[in-house]
mmCIF file of C-alpha atoms in Angstrom:
data_model
loop_
_atom_site.group_PDB
_atom_site.id
_atom_site.type_symbol
_atom_site.label_atom_id
_atom_site.label_comp_id
_atom_site.label_asym_id
_atom_site.label_seq_id
_atom_site.Cartn_x
_atom_site.Cartn_y
_atom_site.Cartn_z
ATOM 1 C CA GLU A 1 4.564 55.677 13.051
ATOM 2 C CA ALA A 2 4.334 51.883 13.318
ATOM 3 C CA GLN A 3 1.761 51.277 16.000
ATOM 4 C CA VAL A 4 -1.027 48.918 17.391
ATOM 5 C CA THR A 5 -4.049 50.813 18.512
ATOM 6 C CA GLN A 6 -6.788 49.596 20.923
ATOM 7 C CA ASN A 7 -10.184 51.076 21.752
ATOM 8 C CA PRO A 8 -11.411 51.737 24.081
ATOM 9 C CA ARG A 9 -8.624 52.303 26.716
ATOM 10 C CA TYR A 10 -10.850 51.744 29.518
ATOM 11 C CA LEU A 11 -14.395 50.342 29.905
ATOM 12 C CA ILE A 12 -16.829 49.665 32.556
ATOM 13 C CA THR A 13 -19.819 47.378 31.800
ATOM 14 C CA VAL A 14 -22.278 45.032 33.347
ATOM 15 C CA THR A 15 -22.531 41.256 33.115
ATOM 16 C CA GLY A 16 -24.179 40.068 29.829
ATOM 17 C CA LYS A 17 -23.843 43.359 27.935
ATOM 18 C CA LYS A 18 -22.137 42.543 24.777
ATOM 19 C CA LEU A 19 -18.994 44.401 24.091
ATOM 20 C CA THR A 20 -16.275 44.813 21.442
ATOM 21 C CA VAL A 21 -12.797 45.908 21.787
ATOM 22 C CA THR A 22 -11.164 46.924 18.597
ATOM 23 C CA CYS A 23 -7.449 46.449 17.636
ATOM 24 C CA SER A 24 -5.789 48.024 14.393
ATOM 25 C CA GLN A 25 -2.323 47.842 13.208
ATOM 26 C CA ASN A 26 -0.722 49.807 10.325
ATOM 27 C CA MET A 27 2.368 47.437 9.717
ATOM 28 C CA ASN A 28 0.729 45.153 7.289
ATOM 29 C CA HIS A 29 1.489 42.153 9.757
ATOM 30 C CA GLU A 30 -0.142 38.941 9.131
ATOM 31 C CA TYR A 31 -0.156 37.697 12.713
ATOM 32 C CA MET A 32 -2.260 39.237 15.383
ATOM 33 C CA SER A 33 -3.182 38.085 18.847
ATOM 34 C CA TRP A 34 -4.885 38.937 21.877
ATOM 35 C CA TYR A 35 -3.851 38.424 25.580
ATOM 36 C CA ARG A 36 -5.429 39.062 28.894
ATOM 37 C CA GLN A 37 -3.057 40.135 31.908
ATOM 38 C CA ASP A 38 -4.040 39.394 35.550
ATOM 39 C CA PRO A 39 -2.106 39.797 38.701
ATOM 40 C CA GLY A 40 0.016 36.672 39.340
ATOM 41 C CA LEU A 41 -1.024 34.949 36.046
ATOM 42 C CA GLY A 42 1.051 37.174 33.642
ATOM 43 C CA LEU A 43 0.031 37.379 30.091
ATOM 44 C CA ARG A 44 -2.096 34.597 28.582
ATOM 45 C CA GLN A 45 -2.926 34.327 24.999
ATOM 46 C CA ILE A 46 -6.763 34.342 24.358
ATOM 47 C CA TYR A 47 -7.062 33.993 20.492
ATOM 48 C CA TYR A 48 -4.655 34.421 17.653
ATOM 49 C CA SER A 49 -4.675 34.975 13.749
ATOM 50 C CA MET A 50 -2.032 33.790 11.271
ATOM 51 C CA ASN A 51 -3.945 35.648 8.473
ATOM 52 C CA VAL A 52 -7.187 37.012 7.096
ATOM 53 C CA GLU A 53 -9.910 34.610 7.787
ATOM 54 C CA VAL A 54 -7.886 32.366 9.824
ATOM 55 C CA THR A 55 -8.030 32.447 13.718
ATOM 56 C CA ASP A 56 -7.056 30.045 16.528
ATOM 57 C CA LYS A 57 -7.712 29.601 20.118
ATOM 58 C CA GLY A 58 -4.835 30.383 22.732
ATOM 59 C CA ASP A 59 -4.810 29.341 26.245
ATOM 60 C CA VAL A 60 -7.807 30.975 27.609
ATOM 61 C CA PRO A 61 -10.416 31.372 24.800
ATOM 62 C CA GLU A 62 -13.664 30.590 26.759
ATOM 63 C CA GLY A 63 -16.003 33.684 26.593
ATOM 64 C CA TYR A 64 -14.423 35.400 23.893
ATOM 65 C CA LYS A 65 -14.730 35.676 20.072
ATOM 66 C CA VAL A 66 -12.553 37.165 17.413
ATOM 67 C CA SER A 67 -12.742 38.053 13.695
ATOM 68 C CA ARG A 68 -10.246 38.775 10.874
ATOM 69 C CA LYS A 69 -12.076 39.986 8.066
ATOM 70 C CA GLU A 70 -9.112 42.252 6.871
ATOM 71 C CA LYS A 71 -5.598 42.191 7.857
ATOM 72 C CA ARG A 72 -5.261 45.437 10.000
ATOM 73 C CA ASN A 73 -8.148 44.725 12.277
ATOM 74 C CA PHE A 74 -8.614 42.043 14.818
ATOM 75 C CA PRO A 75 -11.741 42.934 17.129
ATOM 76 C CA LEU A 76 -12.046 41.066 20.465
ATOM 77 C CA ILE A 77 -15.740 40.273 21.247
ATOM 78 C CA LEU A 78 -17.288 39.560 24.449
ATOM 79 C CA GLU A 79 -20.824 38.301 23.856
ATOM 80 C CA SER A 80 -21.988 37.989 27.472
ATOM 81 C CA PRO A 81 -19.117 39.236 29.777
ATOM 82 C CA SER A 82 -18.896 38.204 33.282
ATOM 83 C CA PRO A 83 -16.957 39.600 36.290
ATOM 84 C CA ASN A 84 -14.075 36.823 35.799
ATOM 85 C CA GLN A 85 -13.417 38.764 32.332
ATOM 86 C CA THR A 86 -12.471 41.985 34.314
ATOM 87 C CA SER A 87 -8.762 42.207 33.166
ATOM 88 C CA LEU A 88 -6.297 44.169 31.290
ATOM 89 C CA TYR A 89 -6.274 43.100 27.564
ATOM 90 C CA PHE A 90 -3.604 43.552 25.042
ATOM 91 C CA CYS A 91 -3.508 43.225 21.392
ATOM 92 C CA ALA A 92 -0.353 42.495 19.353
ATOM 93 C CA SER A 93 0.847 42.153 15.958
ATOM 94 C CA SER A 94 3.771 40.223 14.193
ATOM 95 C CA LEU A 95 4.774 36.819 15.127
ATOM 96 C CA GLN A 96 8.295 37.692 15.730
ATOM 97 C CA SER A 97 9.254 40.751 17.771
ATOM 98 C CA GLN A 98 5.578 41.504 18.673
ATOM 99 C CA TYR A 99 4.398 45.031 18.826
ATOM 100 C CA PHE A 100 1.803 45.473 21.675
ATOM 101 C CA GLY A 101 -1.194 47.847 21.885
ATOM 102 C CA PRO A 102 -1.482 50.183 24.814
ATOM 103 C CA GLY A 103 -4.053 47.898 26.605
ATOM 104 C CA THR A 104 -7.720 48.166 27.419
ATOM 105 C CA ARG A 105 -8.786 48.011 31.091
ATOM 106 C CA LEU A 106 -12.129 46.388 31.443
ATOM 107 C CA LEU A 107 -14.178 46.026 34.614
ATOM 108 C CA VAL A 108 -17.271 43.861 34.438
ATOM 109 C CA LEU A 109 -19.680 44.485 37.184
ATOM 110 C CA LEU B 1 3.609 21.976 24.685
ATOM 111 C CA ALA B 2 6.350 24.298 25.851
ATOM 112 C CA LYS B 3 6.069 25.892 29.120
ATOM 113 C CA THR B 4 8.273 28.623 30.679
ATOM 114 C CA THR B 5 9.437 29.285 34.170
ATOM 115 C CA GLN B 6 11.224 32.366 35.624
ATOM 116 C CA PRO B 7 11.902 33.913 38.973
ATOM 117 C CA ILE B 8 9.122 36.053 40.466
ATOM 118 C CA SER B 9 11.302 38.937 41.458
ATOM 119 C CA MET B 10 14.990 40.014 41.549
ATOM 120 C CA ASP B 11 16.647 43.026 43.142
ATOM 121 C CA SER B 12 19.512 45.006 42.033
ATOM 122 C CA TYR B 13 21.789 47.991 42.259
ATOM 123 C CA GLU B 14 22.469 50.847 39.737
ATOM 124 C CA GLY B 15 25.717 49.796 37.534
ATOM 125 C CA GLN B 16 25.245 46.251 38.175
ATOM 126 C CA GLU B 17 24.947 43.324 35.473
ATOM 127 C CA VAL B 18 21.553 41.741 35.854
ATOM 128 C CA ASN B 19 21.092 38.178 34.458
ATOM 129 C CA ILE B 20 17.270 36.786 34.320
ATOM 130 C CA THR B 21 16.897 33.088 33.507
ATOM 131 C CA CYS B 22 13.914 31.567 31.988
ATOM 132 C CA SER B 23 13.431 27.773 31.877
ATOM 133 C CA HIS B 24 11.523 26.347 28.974
ATOM 134 C CA ASN B 25 10.900 22.626 28.567
ATOM 135 C CA ASN B 26 9.664 20.872 25.431
ATOM 136 C CA ILE B 27 11.049 23.700 23.267
ATOM 137 C CA ALA B 28 11.271 22.553 19.573
ATOM 138 C CA THR B 29 14.308 23.268 17.318
ATOM 139 C CA ASN B 30 12.297 25.830 15.381
ATOM 140 C CA ASP B 31 10.933 27.634 18.334
ATOM 141 C CA TYR B 32 12.505 31.138 19.209
ATOM 142 C CA ILE B 33 12.763 33.049 22.270
ATOM 143 C CA THR B 34 12.093 36.391 22.903
ATOM 144 C CA TRP B 35 12.277 38.593 25.971
ATOM 145 C CA TYR B 36 10.052 41.663 26.622
ATOM 146 C CA GLN B 37 10.126 44.641 29.081
ATOM 147 C CA GLN B 38 6.845 46.106 30.574
ATOM 148 C CA PHE B 39 6.336 49.156 32.707
ATOM 149 C CA PRO B 40 3.225 49.810 34.705
ATOM 150 C CA SER B 41 0.203 50.481 32.499
ATOM 151 C CA GLN B 42 2.037 49.916 29.287
ATOM 152 C CA GLY B 43 2.147 47.111 26.751
ATOM 153 C CA PRO B 44 5.078 44.893 26.779
ATOM 154 C CA ARG B 45 8.138 46.167 24.612
ATOM 155 C CA PHE B 46 10.557 43.887 22.784
ATOM 156 C CA ILE B 47 13.789 43.583 23.865
ATOM 157 C CA ILE B 48 15.963 40.765 22.307
ATOM 158 C CA GLN B 49 15.187 37.379 20.367
ATOM 159 C CA GLY B 50 17.312 34.391 19.559
ATOM 160 C CA TYR B 51 17.219 30.595 18.594
ATOM 161 C CA LYS B 52 20.669 29.571 19.840
ATOM 162 C CA THR B 53 24.043 30.596 21.435
ATOM 163 C CA LYS B 54 24.358 34.451 21.973
ATOM 164 C CA VAL B 55 22.584 37.237 20.510
ATOM 165 C CA THR B 56 23.667 40.952 21.578
ATOM 166 C CA ASN B 57 21.985 44.390 20.753
ATOM 167 C CA GLU B 58 22.278 47.686 21.939
ATOM 168 C CA VAL B 59 20.420 47.170 25.245
ATOM 169 C CA ALA B 60 20.829 43.429 26.101
ATOM 170 C CA SER B 61 22.384 40.116 25.573
ATOM 171 C CA LEU B 62 20.679 36.625 25.268
ATOM 172 C CA PHE B 63 22.422 33.620 26.098
ATOM 173 C CA ILE B 64 20.822 30.170 25.004
ATOM 174 C CA PRO B 65 22.901 26.932 25.661
ATOM 175 C CA ALA B 66 23.025 24.078 23.221
ATOM 176 C CA ASP B 67 20.041 22.037 24.706
ATOM 177 C CA ARG B 68 17.949 25.237 24.738
ATOM 178 C CA LYS B 69 16.139 24.254 27.776
ATOM 179 C CA SER B 70 16.762 27.756 29.144
ATOM 180 C CA SER B 71 17.869 31.193 28.212
ATOM 181 C CA THR B 72 19.305 34.087 30.113
ATOM 182 C CA LEU B 73 18.690 37.715 29.383
ATOM 183 C CA SER B 74 21.804 39.711 30.531
ATOM 184 C CA LEU B 75 21.295 43.594 31.237
ATOM 185 C CA PRO B 76 24.673 45.392 31.524
ATOM 186 C CA ARG B 77 24.859 48.071 33.984
ATOM 187 C CA VAL B 78 21.373 48.622 35.040
ATOM 188 C CA SER B 79 19.730 51.929 35.900
ATOM 189 C CA LEU B 80 16.776 52.899 37.796
ATOM 190 C CA SER B 81 14.809 53.217 34.494
ATOM 191 C CA ASP B 82 15.405 49.419 34.016
ATOM 192 C CA THR B 83 12.860 48.690 36.907
ATOM 193 C CA ALA B 84 10.339 46.776 35.075
ATOM 194 C CA VAL B 85 8.761 43.479 34.623
ATOM 195 C CA TYR B 86 10.669 41.172 32.166
ATOM 196 C CA TYR B 87 9.007 38.307 30.289
ATOM 197 C CA CYS B 88 10.371 35.561 28.336
ATOM 198 C CA LEU B 89 8.269 34.143 25.467
ATOM 199 C CA VAL B 90 8.486 31.161 23.466
ATOM 200 C CA SER B 91 7.205 31.318 20.079
ATOM 201 C CA LEU B 92 6.190 28.124 18.383
ATOM 202 C CA GLY B 93 7.023 28.133 14.973
ATOM 203 C CA GLU B 94 4.554 28.636 12.176
ATOM 204 C CA ASP B 95 4.143 25.038 11.330
ATOM 205 C CA GLN B 96 2.941 24.637 14.817
ATOM 206 C CA GLY B 97 0.087 27.118 14.412
ATOM 207 C CA GLY B 98 1.943 30.229 15.902
ATOM 208 C CA LYS B 99 0.828 29.664 19.602
ATOM 209 C CA LEU B 100 2.835 31.860 22.024
ATOM 210 C CA ILE B 101 3.906 30.877 25.548
ATOM 211 C CA PHE B 102 4.727 33.755 27.971
ATOM 212 C CA GLY B 103 6.547 33.149 31.330
ATOM 213 C CA GLN B 104 4.943 34.661 34.624
ATOM 214 C CA GLY B 105 7.294 37.452 34.399
ATOM 215 C CA THR B 106 10.240 38.646 36.416
ATOM 216 C CA GLU B 107 9.779 42.013 38.414
ATOM 217 C CA LEU B 108 13.133 43.528 38.567
ATOM 218 C CA SER B 109 13.831 46.308 41.040
ATOM 219 C CA VAL B 110 16.866 48.534 40.745
ATOM 220 C CA LYS B 111 17.899 50.505 43.694
ATOM 221 C CA PRO B 112 20.273 53.629 43.841
#
């Protein structure tokens, strides 16, 4: 089954404690991206990747890092999380007709 | 850079046709327009996509005028299960780096 998976689905952490949210797709898509979704602000793109080893900033990249060492995986890294990064995060693959993951709900205390 | 604007909310009744319009300024000729549906606690789900004129699939139609400054998602005969948030998305072409611009979302409420 074609899908995008994210882990963890829910995460509570404290300010400054590094965390990684994993994203994996099994459709051999070259394009992958990360979004955050906040009430009243809709979906905003954090980072995207056109292919392996190629990443670019989206609209809200501050405080985030990504890597794309292999085509199927695109982890999102928060080196020093802050409360304003409390949000719902979605990973997606494919530039056209994007497939979205189930979301990761992050709470930073 | 392209920016998208859509109504925050809309109400409808079962069986009616619903049209949701998204305005997108500065859209380039090779940018395509996509619409997504999102239910609570789920990721957005692809509905339809187009470049120009009219596109139709089994669930919706997409109307794009010649100037491409707007697009209209048309849902025929909505049902209660169509209650969701609908997003338009402008996808900048690969020659522009592949950036994606989402609208704020339109919350559609379908009543019996």
